[in-house]
PDB file of C-alpha atoms in Angstrom:
ATOM      1  CA  MET G  20       0.000   0.000   0.000  1.00  0.00           C
ATOM      2  CA  SER G  21       2.920   2.343   0.616  1.00  0.00           C
ATOM      3  CA  VAL G  22       3.903   2.216  -3.060  1.00  0.00           C
ATOM      4  CA  LEU G  23       0.317   2.962  -4.116  1.00  0.00           C
ATOM      5  CA  ARG G  24       0.134   5.963  -1.789  1.00  0.00           C
ATOM      6  CA  ASP G  25       3.541   7.424  -2.680  1.00  0.00           C
ATOM      7  CA  LYS G  26       3.113  10.491  -4.902  1.00  0.00           C
ATOM      8  CA  ASN G  27       6.483   9.709  -6.523  1.00  0.00           C
ATOM      9  CA  THR G  28       5.482   6.232  -7.706  1.00  0.00           C
ATOM     10  CA  GLN G  29       5.685   6.051 -11.482  1.00  0.00           C
ATOM     11  CA  THR G  30       2.622   4.959 -13.457  1.00  0.00           C
ATOM     12  CA  ARG G  31       4.035   1.600 -14.553  1.00  0.00           C
ATOM     13  CA  GLU G  32       4.996   0.637 -10.999  1.00  0.00           C
ATOM     14  CA  TYR G  33       1.659   1.901  -9.680  1.00  0.00           C
ATOM     15  CA  ARG G  34      -0.250  -0.301 -12.131  1.00  0.00           C
ATOM     16  CA  THR G  35       1.832  -3.359 -11.221  1.00  0.00           C
ATOM     17  CA  TYR G  36       1.284  -2.907  -7.495  1.00  0.00           C
ATOM     18  CA  ALA G  37      -2.398  -2.048  -7.906  1.00  0.00           C
ATOM     19  CA  GLN G  38      -2.998  -5.226  -9.905  1.00  0.00           C
ATOM     20  CA  ARG G  39      -1.227  -7.292  -7.244  1.00  0.00           C
ATOM     21  CA  VAL G  40      -3.297  -5.709  -4.468  1.00  0.00           C
ATOM     22  CA  HIS G  41      -6.477  -6.379  -6.449  1.00  0.00           C
ATOM     23  CA  THR G  42      -5.508 -10.032  -6.950  1.00  0.00           C
ATOM     24  CA  ILE G  43      -4.848 -10.460  -3.231  1.00  0.00           C
ATOM     25  CA  LEU G  44      -8.242  -8.888  -2.467  1.00  0.00           C
ATOM     26  CA  VAL G  45     -10.049 -11.351  -4.723  1.00  0.00           C
ATOM     27  CA  GLU G  46      -8.133 -14.295  -3.262  1.00  0.00           C
ATOM     28  CA  GLU G  47      -8.918 -13.166   0.295  1.00  0.00           C
ATOM     29  CA  GLY G  48     -12.532 -12.584  -0.665  1.00  0.00           C
ATOM     30  CA  VAL G  49     -12.900 -16.147  -1.913  1.00  0.00           C
ATOM     31  CA  CYS G  50     -11.609 -17.361   1.454  1.00  0.00           C
ATOM     32  CA  GLU G  51     -14.691 -15.726   2.999  1.00  0.00           C
ATOM     33  CA  LEU G  52     -16.936 -18.200   1.172  1.00  0.00           C
ATOM     34  CA  PRO G  53     -17.973 -21.459   2.792  1.00  0.00           C
ATOM     35  CA  GLY G  54     -15.544 -24.163   1.736  1.00  0.00           C
ATOM     36  CA  LYS G  55     -16.064 -27.872   1.978  1.00  0.00           C
ATOM     37  CA  GLU G  56     -13.364 -30.403   2.637  1.00  0.00           C
ATOM     38  CA  ILE G  57     -12.591 -32.704  -0.273  1.00  0.00           C
ATOM     39  CA  ASP G  58     -10.199 -35.546  -0.952  1.00  0.00           C
ATOM     40  CA  VAL G  59      -7.743 -34.893  -3.761  1.00  0.00           C
ATOM     41  CA  GLU G  60      -5.857 -37.819  -5.283  1.00  0.00           C
ATOM     42  CA  THR G  61      -2.165 -37.018  -5.631  1.00  0.00           C
ATOM     43  CA  PRO G  62       0.590 -39.201  -7.109  1.00  0.00           C
ATOM     44  CA  CYS G  63       1.566 -40.135  -3.546  1.00  0.00           C
ATOM     45  CA  GLY G  64      -1.794 -40.486  -1.811  1.00  0.00           C
ATOM     46  CA  VAL G  65      -4.772 -38.445  -0.715  1.00  0.00           C
ATOM     47  CA  PHE G  66      -4.637 -34.757   0.168  1.00  0.00           C
ATOM     48  CA  LYS G  67      -7.365 -33.068   2.210  1.00  0.00           C
ATOM     49  CA  GLY G  68      -8.258 -29.952   0.268  1.00  0.00           C
ATOM     50  CA  ILE G  69     -10.927 -27.281   0.314  1.00  0.00           C
ATOM     51  CA  GLU G  70     -13.368 -26.624  -2.497  1.00  0.00           C
ATOM     52  CA  TYR G  71     -15.099 -23.261  -2.724  1.00  0.00           C
ATOM     53  CA  PRO G  72     -18.439 -22.612  -4.429  1.00  0.00           C
ATOM     54  CA  LYS G  73     -18.312 -22.222  -8.187  1.00  0.00           C
ATOM     55  CA  ASN G  74     -21.567 -20.256  -8.404  1.00  0.00           C
ATOM     56  CA  ILE G  75     -19.911 -16.853  -8.092  1.00  0.00           C
ATOM     57  CA  CYS G  76     -20.066 -13.542  -9.906  1.00  0.00           C
ATOM     58  CA  ALA G  77     -18.646 -10.054  -9.582  1.00  0.00           C
ATOM     59  CA  VAL G  78     -20.629  -6.827  -9.634  1.00  0.00           C
ATOM     60  CA  SER G  79     -18.705  -3.639 -10.288  1.00  0.00           C
ATOM     61  CA  ILE G  80     -19.836  -0.274  -8.984  1.00  0.00           C
ATOM     62  CA  MET G  81     -18.996   1.692 -12.108  1.00  0.00           C
ATOM     63  CA  ARG G  82     -16.540   3.151 -12.984  1.00  0.00           C
ATOM     64  CA  SER G  83     -13.941   2.816 -10.260  1.00  0.00           C
ATOM     65  CA  GLY G  84     -15.013  -0.734  -9.405  1.00  0.00           C
ATOM     66  CA  ASP G  85     -13.997  -1.843 -12.880  1.00  0.00           C
ATOM     67  CA  SER G  86     -10.355  -1.634 -11.788  1.00  0.00           C
ATOM     68  CA  LEU G  87     -10.913  -4.684  -9.552  1.00  0.00           C
ATOM     69  CA  LEU G  88     -12.666  -6.709 -12.258  1.00  0.00           C
ATOM     70  CA  GLN G  89      -9.452  -7.562 -14.104  1.00  0.00           C
ATOM     71  CA  ALA G  90      -8.106  -9.441 -11.088  1.00  0.00           C
ATOM     72  CA  PHE G  91     -11.444 -11.215 -10.639  1.00  0.00           C
ATOM     73  CA  THR G  92     -11.703 -12.296 -14.285  1.00  0.00           C
ATOM     74  CA  ASP G  93      -8.048 -13.379 -14.336  1.00  0.00           C
ATOM     75  CA  LEU G  94      -8.823 -15.818 -11.514  1.00  0.00           C
ATOM     76  CA  TYR G  95     -12.372 -16.709 -12.618  1.00  0.00           C
ATOM     77  CA  PRO G  96     -12.561 -16.189 -16.393  1.00  0.00           C
ATOM     78  CA  ASP G  97     -15.920 -17.958 -16.743  1.00  0.00           C
ATOM     79  CA  ALA G  98     -17.685 -16.148 -13.899  1.00  0.00           C
ATOM     80  CA  PRO G  99     -20.498 -13.771 -14.872  1.00  0.00           C
ATOM     81  CA  ILE G 100     -20.031 -10.034 -14.401  1.00  0.00           C
ATOM     82  CA  GLY G 101     -22.594  -7.395 -13.454  1.00  0.00           C
ATOM     83  CA  LYS G 102     -22.466  -3.612 -13.422  1.00  0.00           C
ATOM     84  CA  VAL G 103     -24.236  -0.976 -11.370  1.00  0.00           C
ATOM     85  CA  LEU G 104     -23.947   2.773 -11.697  1.00  0.00           C
ATOM     86  CA  ILE G 105     -24.298   4.444  -8.332  1.00  0.00           C
ATOM     87  CA  GLN G 106     -22.743   7.821  -7.675  1.00  0.00           C
ATOM     88  CA  ARG G 107     -22.778  10.102  -4.725  1.00  0.00           C
ATOM     89  CA  ASP G 108     -24.554  13.395  -5.131  1.00  0.00           C
ATOM     90  CA  GLU G 109     -21.753  15.932  -4.704  1.00  0.00           C
ATOM     91  CA  SER G 110     -24.283  18.778  -4.483  1.00  0.00           C
ATOM     92  CA  SER G 111     -25.864  17.244  -1.390  1.00  0.00           C
ATOM     93  CA  PRO G 112     -24.375  18.105   2.017  1.00  0.00           C
ATOM     94  CA  THR G 113     -24.625  14.455   3.062  1.00  0.00           C
ATOM     95  CA  LYS G 114     -23.231  13.189  -0.285  1.00  0.00           C
ATOM     96  CA  GLU G 115     -25.912  10.492  -0.466  1.00  0.00           C
ATOM     97  CA  ALA G 116     -25.692   7.877  -3.196  1.00  0.00           C
ATOM     98  CA  ARG G 117     -27.986   7.894  -6.222  1.00  0.00           C
ATOM     99  CA  PHE G 118     -28.788   4.809  -8.279  1.00  0.00           C
ATOM    100  CA  TYR G 119     -28.751   5.178 -12.088  1.00  0.00           C
ATOM    101  CA  TYR G 120     -28.352   1.792 -13.795  1.00  0.00           C
ATOM    102  CA  SER G 121     -27.845  -1.939 -13.302  1.00  0.00           C
ATOM    103  CA  LYS G 122     -27.127  -4.945 -15.481  1.00  0.00           C
ATOM    104  CA  LEU G 123     -26.903  -8.085 -13.360  1.00  0.00           C
ATOM    105  CA  PRO G 124     -26.263 -11.739 -14.243  1.00  0.00           C
ATOM    106  CA  LYS G 125     -29.217 -14.086 -14.628  1.00  0.00           C
ATOM    107  CA  ASP G 126     -29.872 -16.259 -11.579  1.00  0.00           C
ATOM    108  CA  ILE G 127     -27.851 -13.902  -9.369  1.00  0.00           C
ATOM    109  CA  SER G 128     -30.050 -14.960  -6.447  1.00  0.00           C
ATOM    110  CA  ASN G 129     -28.284 -18.350  -6.542  1.00  0.00           C
ATOM    111  CA  MET G 130     -24.760 -16.923  -6.570  1.00  0.00           C
ATOM    112  CA  TYR G 131     -22.144 -15.639  -4.192  1.00  0.00           C
ATOM    113  CA  VAL G 132     -21.605 -12.039  -5.241  1.00  0.00           C
ATOM    114  CA  PHE G 133     -18.367 -10.056  -5.003  1.00  0.00           C
ATOM    115  CA  ILE G 134     -19.072  -6.331  -5.128  1.00  0.00           C
ATOM    116  CA  CYS G 135     -16.066  -4.389  -6.411  1.00  0.00           C
ATOM    117  CA  ASP G 136     -15.411  -0.750  -5.498  1.00  0.00           C
ATOM    118  CA  PRO G 137     -11.943   0.387  -4.415  1.00  0.00           C
ATOM    119  CA  MET G 138     -13.019   3.108  -1.956  1.00  0.00           C
ATOM    120  CA  LEU G 139     -15.453   2.910   0.967  1.00  0.00           C
ATOM    121  CA  ALA G 140     -16.093   6.412   2.303  1.00  0.00           C
ATOM    122  CA  THR G 141     -19.612   7.100   3.635  1.00  0.00           C
ATOM    123  CA  GLY G 142     -20.944   3.677   2.691  1.00  0.00           C
ATOM    124  CA  GLY G 143     -23.750   5.147   0.604  1.00  0.00           C
ATOM    125  CA  SER G 144     -22.842   3.507  -2.713  1.00  0.00           C
ATOM    126  CA  ILE G 145     -22.144   0.068  -1.290  1.00  0.00           C
ATOM    127  CA  CYS G 146     -25.313   0.088   0.822  1.00  0.00           C
ATOM    128  CA  GLU G 147     -27.324   1.055  -2.265  1.00  0.00           C
ATOM    129  CA  ALA G 148     -25.684  -1.805  -4.204  1.00  0.00           C
ATOM    130  CA  ILE G 149     -26.406  -4.300  -1.414  1.00  0.00           C
ATOM    131  CA  HIS G 150     -30.017  -3.096  -1.284  1.00  0.00           C
ATOM    132  CA  LEU G 151     -30.287  -3.707  -5.043  1.00  0.00           C
ATOM    133  CA  LEU G 152     -28.878  -7.246  -4.677  1.00  0.00           C
ATOM    134  CA  LYS G 153     -31.249  -8.032  -1.837  1.00  0.00           C
ATOM    135  CA  GLU G 154     -34.143  -6.885  -4.062  1.00  0.00           C
ATOM    136  CA  GLN G 155     -32.895  -9.558  -6.504  1.00  0.00           C
ATOM    137  CA  GLN G 156     -33.166 -12.126  -3.674  1.00  0.00           C
ATOM    138  CA  VAL G 157     -29.408 -12.448  -3.092  1.00  0.00           C
ATOM    139  CA  PRO G 158     -28.971 -13.582   0.530  1.00  0.00           C
ATOM    140  CA  GLU G 159     -27.007 -11.081   2.592  1.00  0.00           C
ATOM    141  CA  ASP G 160     -24.511 -13.746   3.660  1.00  0.00           C
ATOM    142  CA  HIS G 161     -23.750 -14.433  -0.027  1.00  0.00           C
ATOM    143  CA  ILE G 162     -22.307 -10.930  -0.515  1.00  0.00           C
ATOM    144  CA  VAL G 163     -18.602 -10.078  -0.172  1.00  0.00           C
ATOM    145  CA  PHE G 164     -17.507  -6.477  -0.653  1.00  0.00           C
ATOM    146  CA  LEU G 165     -13.968  -6.018  -2.003  1.00  0.00           C
ATOM    147  CA  ASN G 166     -12.299  -2.633  -1.616  1.00  0.00           C
ATOM    148  CA  VAL G 167      -8.831  -1.183  -1.239  1.00  0.00           C
ATOM    149  CA  VAL G 168      -9.284   1.671   1.261  1.00  0.00           C
ATOM    150  CA  SER G 169     -12.057   2.204   3.811  1.00  0.00           C
ATOM    151  CA  ALA G 170     -13.096   4.888   6.250  1.00  0.00           C
ATOM    152  CA  PRO G 171     -14.362   3.714   9.650  1.00  0.00           C
ATOM    153  CA  GLU G 172     -17.646   5.563   9.059  1.00  0.00           C
ATOM    154  CA  GLY G 173     -18.322   3.531   5.916  1.00  0.00           C
ATOM    155  CA  ILE G 174     -17.507   0.216   7.570  1.00  0.00           C
ATOM    156  CA  ASP G 175     -19.758   1.084  10.513  1.00  0.00           C
ATOM    157  CA  ARG G 176     -22.631   1.925   8.179  1.00  0.00           C
ATOM    158  CA  VAL G 177     -22.310  -1.287   6.161  1.00  0.00           C
ATOM    159  CA  PHE G 178     -22.311  -3.469   9.270  1.00  0.00           C
ATOM    160  CA  ALA G 179     -25.145  -1.486  10.887  1.00  0.00           C
ATOM    161  CA  GLU G 180     -27.373  -1.940   7.826  1.00  0.00           C
ATOM    162  CA  TYR G 181     -26.137  -5.335   6.591  1.00  0.00           C
ATOM    163  CA  PRO G 182     -24.419  -7.258   9.395  1.00  0.00           C
ATOM    164  CA  GLU G 183     -24.041 -10.497   7.411  1.00  0.00           C
ATOM    165  CA  VAL G 184     -22.150  -8.934   4.487  1.00  0.00           C
ATOM    166  CA  ARG G 185     -18.409  -9.533   4.559  1.00  0.00           C
ATOM    167  CA  VAL G 186     -16.012  -6.664   3.857  1.00  0.00           C
ATOM    168  CA  VAL G 187     -12.472  -7.367   2.640  1.00  0.00           C
ATOM    169  CA  THR G 188     -10.253  -4.280   2.590  1.00  0.00           C
ATOM    170  CA  CYS G 189      -6.539  -3.518   2.465  1.00  0.00           C
ATOM    171  CA  ALA G 190      -6.571  -0.440   4.677  1.00  0.00           C
ATOM    172  CA  VAL G 191      -8.803   1.374   7.119  1.00  0.00           C
ATOM    173  CA  ASP G 192      -7.832   5.019   7.106  1.00  0.00           C
ATOM    174  CA  GLU G 193      -8.339   7.584   9.838  1.00  0.00           C
ATOM    175  CA  ARG G 194     -11.712   9.186   9.064  1.00  0.00           C
ATOM    176  CA  LEU G 195     -13.819  11.210   6.647  1.00  0.00           C
ATOM    177  CA  ASN G 196     -13.233  14.934   6.334  1.00  0.00           C
ATOM    178  CA  ASP G 197     -16.030  17.540   6.227  1.00  0.00           C
ATOM    179  CA  ASP G 198     -16.433  16.940   2.475  1.00  0.00           C
ATOM    180  CA  LYS G 199     -16.918  13.194   3.122  1.00  0.00           C
ATOM    181  CA  TYR G 200     -13.570  12.196   1.604  1.00  0.00           C
ATOM    182  CA  ILE G 201     -11.266   9.643   3.206  1.00  0.00           C
ATOM    183  CA  VAL G 202      -8.396  11.123   5.243  1.00  0.00           C
ATOM    184  CA  PRO G 203      -5.524  10.840   4.600  1.00  0.00           C
ATOM    185  CA  VAL G 204      -6.050  11.030   0.854  1.00  0.00           C
ATOM    186  CA  GLY G 205      -3.595   9.494  -1.519  1.00  0.00           C
ATOM    187  CA  VAL G 206      -4.580   6.427  -3.499  1.00  0.00           C
ATOM    188  CA  GLY G 207      -5.270   6.644  -7.183  1.00  0.00           C
ATOM    189  CA  GLU G 208      -4.655  10.333  -7.740  1.00  0.00           C
ATOM    190  CA  ARG G 209      -2.425   9.773 -10.774  1.00  0.00           C
ATOM    191  CA  GLU G 210      -1.575  12.463 -13.286  1.00  0.00           C
TER     192      GLU G 210
END
């Protein structure tokens, strides 16, 4: 995370580290799913392994969430992808989220859903996305939210409204400022 936050990090290095962080997030997110023990035949005997559900999909909160999709599709190239457009209303003092669009996979109610959005500030966008998934009959405990940086206020809101959703994040920063931005700032502001 230090490389991603360093203002002197060059674009090529930033992209390499960001992709690695995104891959780790997806891998950690999968570990949040219920696994079942299986026997795997090896050349030398039987290995006790874990099998995770295959009925998974990713839903990106456009546009920033798309940055996490590459890591997801690299690991799960056959998994369906959904998109939602939810943006916070910058003209509002509370910066509440507004829903604009969704395109979700068929049978999403039978899937484990990874919601991708790199920043969790107020929690408005993610809570709106979770609400949308619940309207599609996705069980709350089938939702894993993947993000890179969180504010405590956003995490508190997600767990207050949706206590069974799992959140996988790389960093929890100090707080939100008066403009509802995460403090300290410094991930993704590339020239």
